Coordinates of C-alpha atoms in Angstrom, one line a residue:
Chain A
G1 CA 0.0 0.0 0.0
N2 CA 0.9 3.7 0.0
S3 CA 2.2 5.1 3.2
V4 CA 4.3 7.8 4.7
T5 CA 6.7 7.5 7.6
Q6 CA 8.0 10.4 9.7
M7 CA 10.7 10.3 12.3
E8 CA 9.4 9.7 15.8
G9 CA 8.9 12.2 18.5
P10 CA 8.6 16.0 18.9
V11 CA 11.4 18.3 17.9
T12 CA 12.6 21.0 20.3
L13 CA 15.2 23.4 19.2
S14 CA 16.4 27.0 19.8
E15 CA 15.7 29.9 17.6
E16 CA 18.0 30.2 14.6
A17 CA 18.8 26.5 14.7
F18 CA 18.8 24.2 11.7
L19 CA 15.7 22.1 11.4
T20 CA 15.4 18.7 9.7
I21 CA 12.4 16.5 9.7
N22 CA 12.7 13.1 8.0
C23 CA 10.1 11.7 5.8
T24 CA 10.1 8.5 3.7
Y25 CA 7.4 7.0 1.6
T26 CA 6.1 3.8 0.1
A27 CA 4.0 4.0 -3.0
T28 CA 3.0 1.7 -5.8
G29 CA 3.3 4.5 -8.4
Y30 CA 4.8 7.9 -8.8
P31 CA 3.3 10.0 -6.0
S32 CA 3.2 13.7 -5.5
L33 CA 4.7 14.7 -2.2
F34 CA 3.7 17.4 0.3
W35 CA 4.5 19.0 3.5
Y36 CA 1.6 20.5 5.5
V37 CA 1.8 22.6 8.6
Q38 CA -0.8 22.8 11.4
Y39 CA -0.7 25.6 13.8
P40 CA -2.5 25.1 17.2
G41 CA -6.2 24.8 16.9
E42 CA -6.2 25.3 13.1
G43 CA -6.6 23.2 10.0
L44 CA -3.8 22.2 7.7
Q45 CA -2.0 24.6 5.4
L46 CA 0.1 23.5 2.4
L47 CA 3.8 24.4 3.1
L48 CA 5.4 23.0 -0.1
K49 CA 5.1 20.3 -2.6
A50 CA 7.0 18.4 -5.3
T51 CA 5.3 16.4 -8.1
K52 CA 8.2 14.5 -9.6
A53 CA 11.6 13.1 -8.8
D54 CA 14.4 15.7 -8.1
D55 CA 11.9 18.5 -7.8
K56 CA 12.6 20.8 -4.9
G57 CA 9.7 22.4 -3.1
S58 CA 10.3 25.6 -1.1
N59 CA 8.4 28.1 0.8
K60 CA 9.0 30.5 3.8
G61 CA 12.6 29.3 4.1
F62 CA 11.6 25.6 4.1
E63 CA 12.8 23.2 1.5
A64 CA 12.3 19.6 0.6
T65 CA 13.7 17.6 -2.3
Y66 CA 11.9 14.6 -3.9
R67 CA 14.4 11.8 -3.8
K68 CA 13.2 8.8 -5.7
E69 CA 16.3 6.7 -5.1
T70 CA 15.9 6.9 -1.3
T71 CA 12.0 7.4 -1.4
S72 CA 12.4 10.4 0.8
F73 CA 11.2 14.0 1.1
H74 CA 13.0 15.4 4.1
L75 CA 12.0 18.9 5.3
E76 CA 14.7 21.4 6.1
K77 CA 15.0 25.0 7.3
G78 CA 18.3 26.7 7.9
S79 CA 17.2 29.1 10.7
V80 CA 13.9 28.5 12.5
Q81 CA 11.9 31.1 14.3
V82 CA 9.5 30.9 17.2
S83 CA 6.7 31.4 14.8
D84 CA 7.6 28.1 13.1
S85 CA 6.4 26.2 16.1
A86 CA 3.7 23.9 14.8
V87 CA 3.0 20.3 13.7
Y88 CA 4.4 19.3 10.3
F89 CA 2.9 16.5 8.3
C90 CA 4.4 14.8 5.3
A91 CA 1.9 13.4 2.8
L92 CA 1.5 11.9 -0.6
T93 CA -1.1 11.5 -3.2
L94 CA -1.3 9.3 -6.3
Y95 CA -3.0 10.0 -9.6
G96 CA -3.7 13.6 -8.8
N97 CA -6.9 12.8 -7.0
N98 CA -6.2 14.8 -3.8
R99 CA -6.7 11.8 -1.6
L100 CA -3.9 12.1 0.8
A101 CA -2.0 9.6 3.0
F102 CA -0.3 11.3 5.9
G103 CA 2.6 10.6 8.1
K104 CA 2.1 10.8 11.9
G105 CA 3.3 14.4 12.1
N106 CA 6.0 16.0 14.1
Q107 CA 5.5 18.6 16.7
V108 CA 8.2 21.3 16.4
V109 CA 8.8 23.6 19.3
V110 CA 11.1 26.5 18.8
I111 CA 12.3 28.2 22.0
P112 CA 13.6 31.8 22.1
Chain B
G1 CA -7.5 31.5 -4.5
A2 CA -9.0 28.3 -3.2
V3 CA -10.7 28.7 0.2
V4 CA -12.5 25.9 2.1
S5 CA -14.6 26.9 5.0
Q6 CA -15.7 24.5 7.7
H7 CA -18.5 25.2 10.2
P8 CA -18.7 25.1 13.1
S9 CA -15.2 25.4 14.3
W10 CA -16.1 23.8 17.6
V11 CA -19.2 22.2 19.0
I12 CA -20.2 20.5 22.3
C13 CA -23.1 18.1 22.3
K14 CA -24.7 15.7 24.6
S15 CA -24.3 12.0 24.2
G16 CA -26.9 10.5 22.0
T17 CA -27.5 13.6 19.9
S18 CA -26.4 14.2 16.3
V19 CA -24.1 16.9 15.0
K20 CA -23.8 18.2 11.5
I21 CA -20.5 19.7 10.2
E22 CA -20.4 21.6 7.0
C23 CA -17.6 21.9 4.5
R24 CA -17.8 24.6 1.8
S25 CA -15.6 25.4 -1.1
L26 CA -16.0 29.2 -1.4
D27 CA -14.4 30.1 -4.7
F28 CA -14.2 26.9 -6.6
Q29 CA -16.3 23.8 -7.4
A30 CA -15.3 20.6 -5.8
T31 CA -16.7 17.3 -7.2
T32 CA -14.8 15.5 -4.5
M33 CA -14.2 16.3 -0.9
F34 CA -12.6 14.3 1.8
W35 CA -13.3 13.9 5.5
Y36 CA -10.5 13.2 8.0
R37 CA -10.4 12.6 11.7
Q38 CA -7.5 13.6 13.9
F39 CA -7.0 12.2 17.4
P40 CA -4.9 14.2 19.9
K41 CA -1.3 14.2 18.9
Q42 CA -1.9 11.8 16.0
S43 CA -2.1 12.0 12.3
L44 CA -5.1 12.5 10.1
M45 CA -7.1 9.4 9.3
L46 CA -9.1 9.5 6.1
M47 CA -12.7 8.6 6.9
A48 CA -14.4 8.9 3.6
T49 CA -14.4 10.4 0.1
S50 CA -17.5 12.5 -0.6
N51 CA -18.6 12.6 -4.2
E52 CA -21.0 15.1 -5.5
G53 CA -24.3 13.6 -6.5
S54 CA -23.4 10.1 -5.4
K55 CA -22.8 8.0 -2.3
A56 CA -19.7 8.6 -0.3
T57 CA -16.9 6.0 -0.3
Y58 CA -15.9 5.0 3.3
E59 CA -12.6 3.7 4.4
Q60 CA -12.3 0.4 6.0
G61 CA -13.5 0.4 9.6
V62 CA -15.5 3.6 9.4
E63 CA -19.2 3.2 10.1
K64 CA -21.2 4.7 7.3
D65 CA -24.4 4.7 9.3
K66 CA -22.8 6.6 12.1
F67 CA -20.9 9.1 10.0
L68 CA -23.4 10.3 7.4
I69 CA -22.0 12.2 4.4
N70 CA -24.0 14.2 2.0
H71 CA -22.5 16.1 -1.0
A72 CA -25.5 17.7 -2.5
S73 CA -23.8 20.4 -4.5
L74 CA -20.5 21.2 -6.0
T75 CA -19.6 23.5 -3.1
L76 CA -21.0 21.8 -0.1
S77 CA -20.4 18.5 1.8
T78 CA -21.8 17.7 5.2
L79 CA -20.7 15.2 7.8
T80 CA -23.3 14.2 10.4
V81 CA -22.2 12.3 13.4
T82 CA -25.3 10.4 14.5
S83 CA -26.0 9.3 18.1
A84 CA -22.7 10.8 19.2
H85 CA -20.8 9.2 22.1
P86 CA -17.8 10.5 24.0
E87 CA -15.4 8.3 21.9
D88 CA -16.5 10.3 18.9
S89 CA -14.9 13.4 20.4
S90 CA -12.2 14.4 18.0
F91 CA -11.0 17.0 15.5
Y92 CA -12.7 16.6 12.1
I93 CA -11.2 18.2 9.0
C94 CA -12.4 18.4 5.5
S95 CA -10.5 19.0 2.3
A96 CA -11.5 19.7 -1.3
G97 CA -9.6 19.1 -4.5
K98 CA -9.5 21.7 -7.3
T99 CA -9.5 20.6 -10.9
G100 CA -6.0 20.9 -12.5
T101 CA -4.0 20.7 -9.3
T102 CA -2.8 18.0 -7.0
E103 CA -3.1 20.2 -4.0
A104 CA -5.9 19.6 -1.5
F105 CA -7.3 22.6 0.3
F106 CA -8.3 22.1 3.9
G107 CA -11.0 23.6 6.1
Q108 CA -10.0 24.9 9.5
G109 CA -11.4 21.9 11.2
T110 CA -14.1 21.2 13.8
R111 CA -13.5 20.3 17.4
L112 CA -16.2 18.0 18.5
T113 CA -16.7 17.3 22.2
V114 CA -19.4 14.8 23.3
V115 CA -20.3 15.0 26.9

């Protein structure tokens, strides 16, 4: 089946630190990959996406590269801010049908 | 833009009553909408796919008689939690797809508390 695996546990880091959240996927076809962000008490917002191998999605200083050879889509940001504190979900969809499979999410807490 | 509005944002109801949650695409037509459920500190679980003008497709393990979905127009899908119980308390989120894009647009979610 199609699934997404995110690294375990919350992530706590200091302001201006480097952030990496790992995401790997299993898919029967060629998925589109996404990172969504959820701020407290809110719905999900698309952070970035990539639709084919070697594509790099980027937004608000965040980046992720679609790596087919390692089936990964790791999220990175060079210098986090307190406002980046949120839950981050990696997700995939096949066939462009908007039906998403999500990873478990990672709580990111940035302390001043 | 592509805005999805979900209403209400939170609701408290008594055990045994039914609650209806609305999901509207405000500036585009959505032939397909999706309903997810999110438990505390967990991921989103797809409950069902709502298809305009036809029956919803439910994921395995989701009770279709308990979670009634109606997609009567191209801009509105509703989820009704029937005979709610405390274990139905959760965060429910809808999403809608826009033709020509792989991106799904999410509502702001509904926090349901059954007491």
